[in-house]
PDB file of C-alpha atoms in Angstrom:
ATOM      1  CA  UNK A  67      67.355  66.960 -96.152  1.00  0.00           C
ATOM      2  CA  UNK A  68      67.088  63.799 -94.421  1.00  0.00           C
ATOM      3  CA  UNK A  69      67.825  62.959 -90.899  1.00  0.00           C
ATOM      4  CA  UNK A  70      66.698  62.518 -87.449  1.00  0.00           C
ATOM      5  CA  UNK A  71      65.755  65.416 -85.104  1.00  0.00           C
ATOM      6  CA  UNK A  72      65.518  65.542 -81.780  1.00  0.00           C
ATOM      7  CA  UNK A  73      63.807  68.217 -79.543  1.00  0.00           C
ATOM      8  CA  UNK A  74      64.376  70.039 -76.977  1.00  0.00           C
ATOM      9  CA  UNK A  75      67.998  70.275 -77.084  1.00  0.00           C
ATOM     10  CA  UNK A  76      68.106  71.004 -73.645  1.00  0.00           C
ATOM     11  CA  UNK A  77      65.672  69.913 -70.995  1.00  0.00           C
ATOM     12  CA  UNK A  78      65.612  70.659 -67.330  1.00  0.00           C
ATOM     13  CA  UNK A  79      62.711  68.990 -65.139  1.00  0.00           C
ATOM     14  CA  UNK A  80      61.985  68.717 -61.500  1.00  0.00           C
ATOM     15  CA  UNK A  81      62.270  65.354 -59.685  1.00  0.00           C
ATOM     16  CA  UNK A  82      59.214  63.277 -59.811  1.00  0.00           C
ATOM     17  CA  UNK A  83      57.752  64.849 -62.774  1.00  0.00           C
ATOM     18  CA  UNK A  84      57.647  62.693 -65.724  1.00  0.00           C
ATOM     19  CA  UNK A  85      59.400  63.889 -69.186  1.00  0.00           C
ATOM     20  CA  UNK A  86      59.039  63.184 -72.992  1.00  0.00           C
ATOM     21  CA  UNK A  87      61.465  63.430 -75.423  1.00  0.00           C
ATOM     22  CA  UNK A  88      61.137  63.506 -78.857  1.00  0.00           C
ATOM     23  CA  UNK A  89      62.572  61.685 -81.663  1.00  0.00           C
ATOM     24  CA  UNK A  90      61.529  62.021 -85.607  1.00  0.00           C
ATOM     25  CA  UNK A  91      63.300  60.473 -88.689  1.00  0.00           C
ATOM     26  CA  UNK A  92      62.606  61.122 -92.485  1.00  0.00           C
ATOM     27  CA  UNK A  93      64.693  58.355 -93.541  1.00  0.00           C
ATOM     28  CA  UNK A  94      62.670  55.780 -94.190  1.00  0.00           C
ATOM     29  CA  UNK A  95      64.025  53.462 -91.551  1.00  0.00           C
ATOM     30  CA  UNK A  96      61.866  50.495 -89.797  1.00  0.00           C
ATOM     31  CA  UNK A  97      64.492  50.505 -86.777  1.00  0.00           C
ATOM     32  CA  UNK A  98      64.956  53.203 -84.082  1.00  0.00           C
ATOM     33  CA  UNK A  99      66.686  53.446 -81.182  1.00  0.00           C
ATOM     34  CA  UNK A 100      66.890  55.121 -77.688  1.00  0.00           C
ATOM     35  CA  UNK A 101      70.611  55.309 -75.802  1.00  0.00           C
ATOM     36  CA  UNK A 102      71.437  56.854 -72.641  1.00  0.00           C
ATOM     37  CA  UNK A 103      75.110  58.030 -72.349  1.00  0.00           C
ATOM     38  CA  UNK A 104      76.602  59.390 -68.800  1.00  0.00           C
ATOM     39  CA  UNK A 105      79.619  61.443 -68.960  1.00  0.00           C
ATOM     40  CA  UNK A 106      82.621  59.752 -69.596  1.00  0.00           C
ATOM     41  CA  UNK A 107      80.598  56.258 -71.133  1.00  0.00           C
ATOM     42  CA  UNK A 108      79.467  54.542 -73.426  1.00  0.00           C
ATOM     43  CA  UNK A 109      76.238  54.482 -75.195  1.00  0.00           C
ATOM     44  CA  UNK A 110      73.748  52.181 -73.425  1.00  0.00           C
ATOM     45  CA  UNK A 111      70.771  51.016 -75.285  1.00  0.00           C
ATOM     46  CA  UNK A 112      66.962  51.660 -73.566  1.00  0.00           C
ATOM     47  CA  UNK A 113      64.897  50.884 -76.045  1.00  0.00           C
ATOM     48  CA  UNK A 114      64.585  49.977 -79.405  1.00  0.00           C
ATOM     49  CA  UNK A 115      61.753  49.065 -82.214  1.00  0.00           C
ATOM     50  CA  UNK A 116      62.019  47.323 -85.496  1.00  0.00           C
ATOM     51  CA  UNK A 117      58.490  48.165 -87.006  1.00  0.00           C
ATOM     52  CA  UNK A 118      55.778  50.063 -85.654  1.00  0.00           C
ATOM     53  CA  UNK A 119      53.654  48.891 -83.064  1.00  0.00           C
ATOM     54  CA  UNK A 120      56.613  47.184 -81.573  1.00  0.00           C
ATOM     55  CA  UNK A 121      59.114  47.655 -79.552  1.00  0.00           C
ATOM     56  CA  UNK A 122      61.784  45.767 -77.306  1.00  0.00           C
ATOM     57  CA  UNK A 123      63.321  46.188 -73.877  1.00  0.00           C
ATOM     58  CA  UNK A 124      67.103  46.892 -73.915  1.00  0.00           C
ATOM     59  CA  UNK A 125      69.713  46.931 -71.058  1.00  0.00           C
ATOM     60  CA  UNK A 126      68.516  49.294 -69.102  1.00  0.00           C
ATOM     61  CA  UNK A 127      64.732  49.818 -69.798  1.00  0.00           C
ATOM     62  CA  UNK A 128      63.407  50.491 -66.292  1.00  0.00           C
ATOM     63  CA  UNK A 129      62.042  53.583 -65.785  1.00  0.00           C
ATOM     64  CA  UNK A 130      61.251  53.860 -69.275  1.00  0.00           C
ATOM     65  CA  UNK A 131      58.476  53.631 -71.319  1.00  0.00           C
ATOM     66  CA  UNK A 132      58.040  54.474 -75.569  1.00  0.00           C
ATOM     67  CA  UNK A 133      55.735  53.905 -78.235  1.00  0.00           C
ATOM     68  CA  UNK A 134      55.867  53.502 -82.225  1.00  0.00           C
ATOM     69  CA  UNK A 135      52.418  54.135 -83.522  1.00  0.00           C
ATOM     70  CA  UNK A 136      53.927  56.041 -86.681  1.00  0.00           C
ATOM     71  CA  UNK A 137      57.002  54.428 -88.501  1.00  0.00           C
ATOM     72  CA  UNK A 138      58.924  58.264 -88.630  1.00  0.00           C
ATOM     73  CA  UNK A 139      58.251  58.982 -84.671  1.00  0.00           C
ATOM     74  CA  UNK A 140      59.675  57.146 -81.618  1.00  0.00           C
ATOM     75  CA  UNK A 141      59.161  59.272 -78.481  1.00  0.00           C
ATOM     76  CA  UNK A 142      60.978  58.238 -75.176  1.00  0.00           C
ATOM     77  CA  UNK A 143      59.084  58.838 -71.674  1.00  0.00           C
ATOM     78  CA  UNK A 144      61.664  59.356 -68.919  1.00  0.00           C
ATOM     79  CA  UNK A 145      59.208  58.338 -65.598  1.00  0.00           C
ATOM     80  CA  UNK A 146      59.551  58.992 -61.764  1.00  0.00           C
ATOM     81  CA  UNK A 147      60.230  55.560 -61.601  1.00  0.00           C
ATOM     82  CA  UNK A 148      64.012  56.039 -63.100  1.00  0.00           C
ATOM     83  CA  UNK A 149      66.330  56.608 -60.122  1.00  0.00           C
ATOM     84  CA  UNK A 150      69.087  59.226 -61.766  1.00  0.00           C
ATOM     85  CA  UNK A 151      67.424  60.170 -65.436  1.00  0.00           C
ATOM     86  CA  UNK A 152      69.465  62.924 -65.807  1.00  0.00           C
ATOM     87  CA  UNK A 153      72.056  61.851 -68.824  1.00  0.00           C
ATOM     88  CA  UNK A 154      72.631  62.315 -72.523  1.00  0.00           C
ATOM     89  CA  UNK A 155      70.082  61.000 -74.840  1.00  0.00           C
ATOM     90  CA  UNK A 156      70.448  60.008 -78.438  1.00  0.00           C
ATOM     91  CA  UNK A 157      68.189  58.374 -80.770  1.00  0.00           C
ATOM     92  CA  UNK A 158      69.224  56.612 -83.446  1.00  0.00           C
ATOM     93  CA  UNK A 159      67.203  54.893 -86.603  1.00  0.00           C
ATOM     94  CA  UNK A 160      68.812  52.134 -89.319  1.00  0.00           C
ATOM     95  CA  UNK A 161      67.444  50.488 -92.177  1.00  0.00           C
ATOM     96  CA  UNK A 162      67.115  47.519 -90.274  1.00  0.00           C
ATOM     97  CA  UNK A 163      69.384  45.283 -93.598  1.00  0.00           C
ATOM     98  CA  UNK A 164      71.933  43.005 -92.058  1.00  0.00           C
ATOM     99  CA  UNK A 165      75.608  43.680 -92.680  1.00  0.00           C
ATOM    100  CA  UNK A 166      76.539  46.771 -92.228  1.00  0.00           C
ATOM    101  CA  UNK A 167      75.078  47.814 -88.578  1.00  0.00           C
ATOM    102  CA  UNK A 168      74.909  51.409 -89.373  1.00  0.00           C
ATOM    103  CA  UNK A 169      73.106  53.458 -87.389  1.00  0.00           C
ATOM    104  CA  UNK A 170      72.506  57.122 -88.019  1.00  0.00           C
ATOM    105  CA  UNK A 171      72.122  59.638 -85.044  1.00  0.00           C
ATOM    106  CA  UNK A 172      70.290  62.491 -84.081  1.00  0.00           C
ATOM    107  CA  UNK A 173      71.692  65.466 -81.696  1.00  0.00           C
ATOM    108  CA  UNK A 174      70.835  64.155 -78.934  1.00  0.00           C
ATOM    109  CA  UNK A 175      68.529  65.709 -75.551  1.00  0.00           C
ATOM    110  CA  UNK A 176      70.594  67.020 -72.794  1.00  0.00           C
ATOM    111  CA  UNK A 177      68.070  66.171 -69.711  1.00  0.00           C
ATOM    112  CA  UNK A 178      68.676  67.630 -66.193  1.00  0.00           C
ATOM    113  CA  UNK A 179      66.655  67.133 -63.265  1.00  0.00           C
ATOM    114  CA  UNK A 180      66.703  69.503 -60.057  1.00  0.00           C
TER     115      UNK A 180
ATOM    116  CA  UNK B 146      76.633  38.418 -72.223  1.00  0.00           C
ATOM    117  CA  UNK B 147      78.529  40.964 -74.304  1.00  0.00           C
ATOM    118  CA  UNK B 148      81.849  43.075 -73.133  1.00  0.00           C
ATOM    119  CA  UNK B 149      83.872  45.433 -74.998  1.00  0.00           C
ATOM    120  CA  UNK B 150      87.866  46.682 -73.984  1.00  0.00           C
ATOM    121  CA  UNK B 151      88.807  49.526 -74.927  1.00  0.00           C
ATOM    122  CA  UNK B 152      92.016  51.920 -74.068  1.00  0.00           C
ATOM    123  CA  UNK B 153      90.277  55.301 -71.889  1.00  0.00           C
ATOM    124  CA  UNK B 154      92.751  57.467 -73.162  1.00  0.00           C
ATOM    125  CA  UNK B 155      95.342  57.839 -76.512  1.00  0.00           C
ATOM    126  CA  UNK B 156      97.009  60.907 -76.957  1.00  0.00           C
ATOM    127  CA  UNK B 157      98.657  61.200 -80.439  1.00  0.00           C
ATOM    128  CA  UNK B 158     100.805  64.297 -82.249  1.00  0.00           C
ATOM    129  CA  UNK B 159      99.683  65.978 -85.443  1.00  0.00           C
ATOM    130  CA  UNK B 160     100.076  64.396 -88.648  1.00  0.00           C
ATOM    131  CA  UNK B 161     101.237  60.867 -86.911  1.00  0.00           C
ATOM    132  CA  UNK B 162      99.273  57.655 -86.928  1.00  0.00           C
ATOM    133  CA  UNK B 163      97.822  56.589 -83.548  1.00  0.00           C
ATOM    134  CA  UNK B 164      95.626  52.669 -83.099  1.00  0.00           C
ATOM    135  CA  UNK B 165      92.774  52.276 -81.252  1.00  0.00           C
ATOM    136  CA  UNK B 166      91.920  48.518 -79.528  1.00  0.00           C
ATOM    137  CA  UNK B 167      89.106  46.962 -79.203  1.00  0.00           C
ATOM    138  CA  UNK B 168      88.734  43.105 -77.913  1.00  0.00           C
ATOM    139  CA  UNK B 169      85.257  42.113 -77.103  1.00  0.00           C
ATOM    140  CA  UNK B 170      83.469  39.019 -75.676  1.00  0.00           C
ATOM    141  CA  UNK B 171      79.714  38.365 -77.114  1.00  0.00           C
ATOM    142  CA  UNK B 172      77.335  35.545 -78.398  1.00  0.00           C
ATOM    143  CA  UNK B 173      76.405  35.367 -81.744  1.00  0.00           C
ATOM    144  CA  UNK B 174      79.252  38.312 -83.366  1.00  0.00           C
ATOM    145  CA  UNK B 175      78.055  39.737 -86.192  1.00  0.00           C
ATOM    146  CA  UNK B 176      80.789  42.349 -86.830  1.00  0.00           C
ATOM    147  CA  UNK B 177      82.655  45.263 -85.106  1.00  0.00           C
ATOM    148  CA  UNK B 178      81.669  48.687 -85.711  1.00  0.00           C
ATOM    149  CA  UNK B 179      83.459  51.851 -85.201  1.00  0.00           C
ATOM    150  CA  UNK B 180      81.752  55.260 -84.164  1.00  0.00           C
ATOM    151  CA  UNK B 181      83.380  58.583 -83.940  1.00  0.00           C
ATOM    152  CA  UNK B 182      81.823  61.449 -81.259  1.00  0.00           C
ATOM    153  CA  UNK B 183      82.932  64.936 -80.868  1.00  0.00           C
ATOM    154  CA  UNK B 184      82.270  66.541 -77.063  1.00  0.00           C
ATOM    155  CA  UNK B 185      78.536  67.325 -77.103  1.00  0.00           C
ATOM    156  CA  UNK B 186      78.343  65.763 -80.468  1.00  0.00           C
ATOM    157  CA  UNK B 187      75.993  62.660 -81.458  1.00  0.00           C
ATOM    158  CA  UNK B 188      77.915  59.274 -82.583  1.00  0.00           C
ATOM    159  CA  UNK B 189      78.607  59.015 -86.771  1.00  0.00           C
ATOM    160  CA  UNK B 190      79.644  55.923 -88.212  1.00  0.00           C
ATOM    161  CA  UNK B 191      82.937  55.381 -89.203  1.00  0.00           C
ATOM    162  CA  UNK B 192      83.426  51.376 -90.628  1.00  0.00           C
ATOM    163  CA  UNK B 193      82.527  48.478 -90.297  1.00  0.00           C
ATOM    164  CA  UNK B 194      84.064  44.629 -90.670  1.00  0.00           C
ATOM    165  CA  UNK B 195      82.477  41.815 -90.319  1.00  0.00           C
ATOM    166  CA  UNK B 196      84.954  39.528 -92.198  1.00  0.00           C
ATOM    167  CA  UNK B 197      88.605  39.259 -91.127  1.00  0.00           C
ATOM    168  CA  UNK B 198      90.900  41.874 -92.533  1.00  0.00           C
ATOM    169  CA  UNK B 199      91.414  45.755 -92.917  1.00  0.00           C
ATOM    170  CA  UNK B 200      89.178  47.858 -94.451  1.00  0.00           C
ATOM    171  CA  UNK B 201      89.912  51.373 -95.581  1.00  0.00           C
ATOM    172  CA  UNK B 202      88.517  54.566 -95.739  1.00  0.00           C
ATOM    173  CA  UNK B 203      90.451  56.998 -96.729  1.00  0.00           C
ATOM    174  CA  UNK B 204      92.501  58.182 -93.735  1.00  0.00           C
ATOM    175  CA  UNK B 205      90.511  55.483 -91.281  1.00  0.00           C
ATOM    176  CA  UNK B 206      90.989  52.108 -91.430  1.00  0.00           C
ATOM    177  CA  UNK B 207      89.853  49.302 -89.627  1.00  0.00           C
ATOM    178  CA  UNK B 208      90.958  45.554 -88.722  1.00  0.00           C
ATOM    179  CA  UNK B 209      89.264  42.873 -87.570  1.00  0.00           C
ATOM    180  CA  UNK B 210      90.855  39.168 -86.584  1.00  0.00           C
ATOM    181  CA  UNK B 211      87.677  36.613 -85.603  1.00  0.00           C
ATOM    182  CA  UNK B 212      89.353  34.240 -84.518  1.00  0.00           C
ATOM    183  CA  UNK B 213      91.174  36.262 -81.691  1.00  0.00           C
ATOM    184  CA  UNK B 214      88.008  38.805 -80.726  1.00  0.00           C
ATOM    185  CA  UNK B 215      90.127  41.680 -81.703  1.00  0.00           C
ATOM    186  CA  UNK B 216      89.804  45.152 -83.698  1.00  0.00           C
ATOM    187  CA  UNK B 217      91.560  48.007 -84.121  1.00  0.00           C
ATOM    188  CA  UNK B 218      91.232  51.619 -85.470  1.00  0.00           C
ATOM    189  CA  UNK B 219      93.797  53.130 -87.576  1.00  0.00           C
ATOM    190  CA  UNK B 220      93.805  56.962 -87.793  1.00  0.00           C
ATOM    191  CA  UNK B 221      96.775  58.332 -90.323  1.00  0.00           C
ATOM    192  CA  UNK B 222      98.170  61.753 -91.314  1.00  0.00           C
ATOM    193  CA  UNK B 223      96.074  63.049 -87.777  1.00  0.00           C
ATOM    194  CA  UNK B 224      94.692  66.146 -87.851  1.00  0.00           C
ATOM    195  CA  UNK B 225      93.736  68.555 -84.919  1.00  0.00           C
ATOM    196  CA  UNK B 226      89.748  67.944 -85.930  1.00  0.00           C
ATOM    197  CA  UNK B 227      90.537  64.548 -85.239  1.00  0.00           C
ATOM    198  CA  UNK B 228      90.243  65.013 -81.594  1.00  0.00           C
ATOM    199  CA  UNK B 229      87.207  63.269 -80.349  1.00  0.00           C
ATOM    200  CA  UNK B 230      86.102  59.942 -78.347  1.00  0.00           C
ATOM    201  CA  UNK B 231      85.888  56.568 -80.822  1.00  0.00           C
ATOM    202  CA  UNK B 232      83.485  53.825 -79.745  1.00  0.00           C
ATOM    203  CA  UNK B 233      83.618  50.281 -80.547  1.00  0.00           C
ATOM    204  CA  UNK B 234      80.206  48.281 -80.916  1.00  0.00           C
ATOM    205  CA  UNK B 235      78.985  44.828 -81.122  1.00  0.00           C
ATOM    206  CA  UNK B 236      75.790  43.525 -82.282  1.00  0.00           C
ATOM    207  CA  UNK B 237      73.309  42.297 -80.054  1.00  0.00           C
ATOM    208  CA  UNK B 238      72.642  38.900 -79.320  1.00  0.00           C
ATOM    209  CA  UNK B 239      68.784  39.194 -80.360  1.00  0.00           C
ATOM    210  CA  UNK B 240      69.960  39.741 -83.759  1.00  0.00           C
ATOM    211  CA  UNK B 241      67.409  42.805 -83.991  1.00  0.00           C
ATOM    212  CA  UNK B 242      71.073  44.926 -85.415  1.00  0.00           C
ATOM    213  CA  UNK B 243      71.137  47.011 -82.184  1.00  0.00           C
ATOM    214  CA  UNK B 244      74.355  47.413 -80.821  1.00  0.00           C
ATOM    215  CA  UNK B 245      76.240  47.361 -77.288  1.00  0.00           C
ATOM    216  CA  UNK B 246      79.159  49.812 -77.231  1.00  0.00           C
ATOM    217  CA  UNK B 247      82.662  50.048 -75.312  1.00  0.00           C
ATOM    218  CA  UNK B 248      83.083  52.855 -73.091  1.00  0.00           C
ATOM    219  CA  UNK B 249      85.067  54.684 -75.532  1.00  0.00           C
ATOM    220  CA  UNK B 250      88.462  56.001 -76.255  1.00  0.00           C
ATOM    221  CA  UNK B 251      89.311  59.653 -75.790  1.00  0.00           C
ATOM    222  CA  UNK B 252      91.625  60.957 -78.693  1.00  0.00           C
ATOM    223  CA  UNK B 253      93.748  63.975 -78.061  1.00  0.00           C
ATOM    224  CA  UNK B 254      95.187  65.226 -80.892  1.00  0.00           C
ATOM    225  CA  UNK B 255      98.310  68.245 -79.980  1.00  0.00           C
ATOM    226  CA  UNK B 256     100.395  70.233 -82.480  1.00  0.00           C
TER     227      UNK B 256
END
């Protein structure tokens, strides 16, 4: 089946540590995407890459940091440097054609720091 | 910049038809998309317009009018499952097809 996964589900870390989340897709798509959601909001964009080896600041990018060296993987570091990481995170991938702006999901990380 | 408007909160009875608004200021529109998200869920794509006009999917249709920045979401014959919070989204203005999103709209669905 295709689709993206995401792992851990669930992630608790301690303040200052830095975190990695992971995000794979086996759809083929050149785009992916990293979104941040805090309860009761939107979806705000971090990230986001349209082939490998590159990759584009979004809205809210600081304290952030990814990579694309493989067109299925798109992993998200969550740094000390981010003020209040802890938040929803979803990845997302498209197949990057113009005109329908479809982007598929995956289930998301819940991260938690203490 | 971009900005999205969207009601917080619509609270609609089984079986009934309930709209969802959307009116949105940004550079360079594309088209308006429509997500649905169940609590704890990740977003799924419900439609898409980028032309004026309604455009239907079985029970879900959506409208778009250009020229006054508008869209709505139209939910019929609701059912409980239904229940969830719908997102309207906006291309960037890069052009790279990612999207900014509205804060969302809470559906509650009751018997």
């Amino acid at each position: 089946d295709g689709g993206i996964t995401q792992s851990p589900k669930y992630l608790f870390r301690k303040e200052g540590q830095n975190v990695t989340l992971s995000c794979e897709q086996n759809l083929n798509h050149d785009a992916m995407y990293w979104y941040r959601q805090d309860p009761g909001q939107g979806l705000r964009l971090i990230y986001y890459s349209q082939i490998v080896n590159d990759f584009q600041k979004g809205d809210i990018a600081e304290g952030y940091s990814v990579s694309r060296e493989k067109k299925e993987s798109f992993p998200l570091t969550v740094t000390s440097a981010q003020k209040n990481p802890t938040a929803f995170y979803l990845c997302a991938s498209s197949p990057r054609d113009r005109g329908t702006d479809t982007q598929y999901f995956g289930p998301g990380t819940r991260l938690t720091v203490l | 910049g971009q900005s999205l408007e969207q009601p917080s909160e619509v609270t609609a009875v089984e079986g009934a038809i309930v709209q969802i608004n959307c009116t949105y200021q940004t550079s360079g529109f594309y088209g308006l998309s429509w997500y649905q998200q169940h609590d704890g869920g990740a977003p799924t794509f419900l439609s898409y317009n980028a032309l004026d006009g309604l455009e239907e999917t079985g029970r879900f249709s959506s409208f778009l009018s250009r020229s006054d920045s508008y869209g709505y979401l139209l939910l019929q014959e609701l059912q409980m499952k239904d229940s969830a919070s719908y997102f309207c989204a906006v291309e960037g203005p890069t052009g790279a097809n990612n999207l900014f999103f509205g804060t969302g709209t809470r559906l509650t669905v009751i018997p």
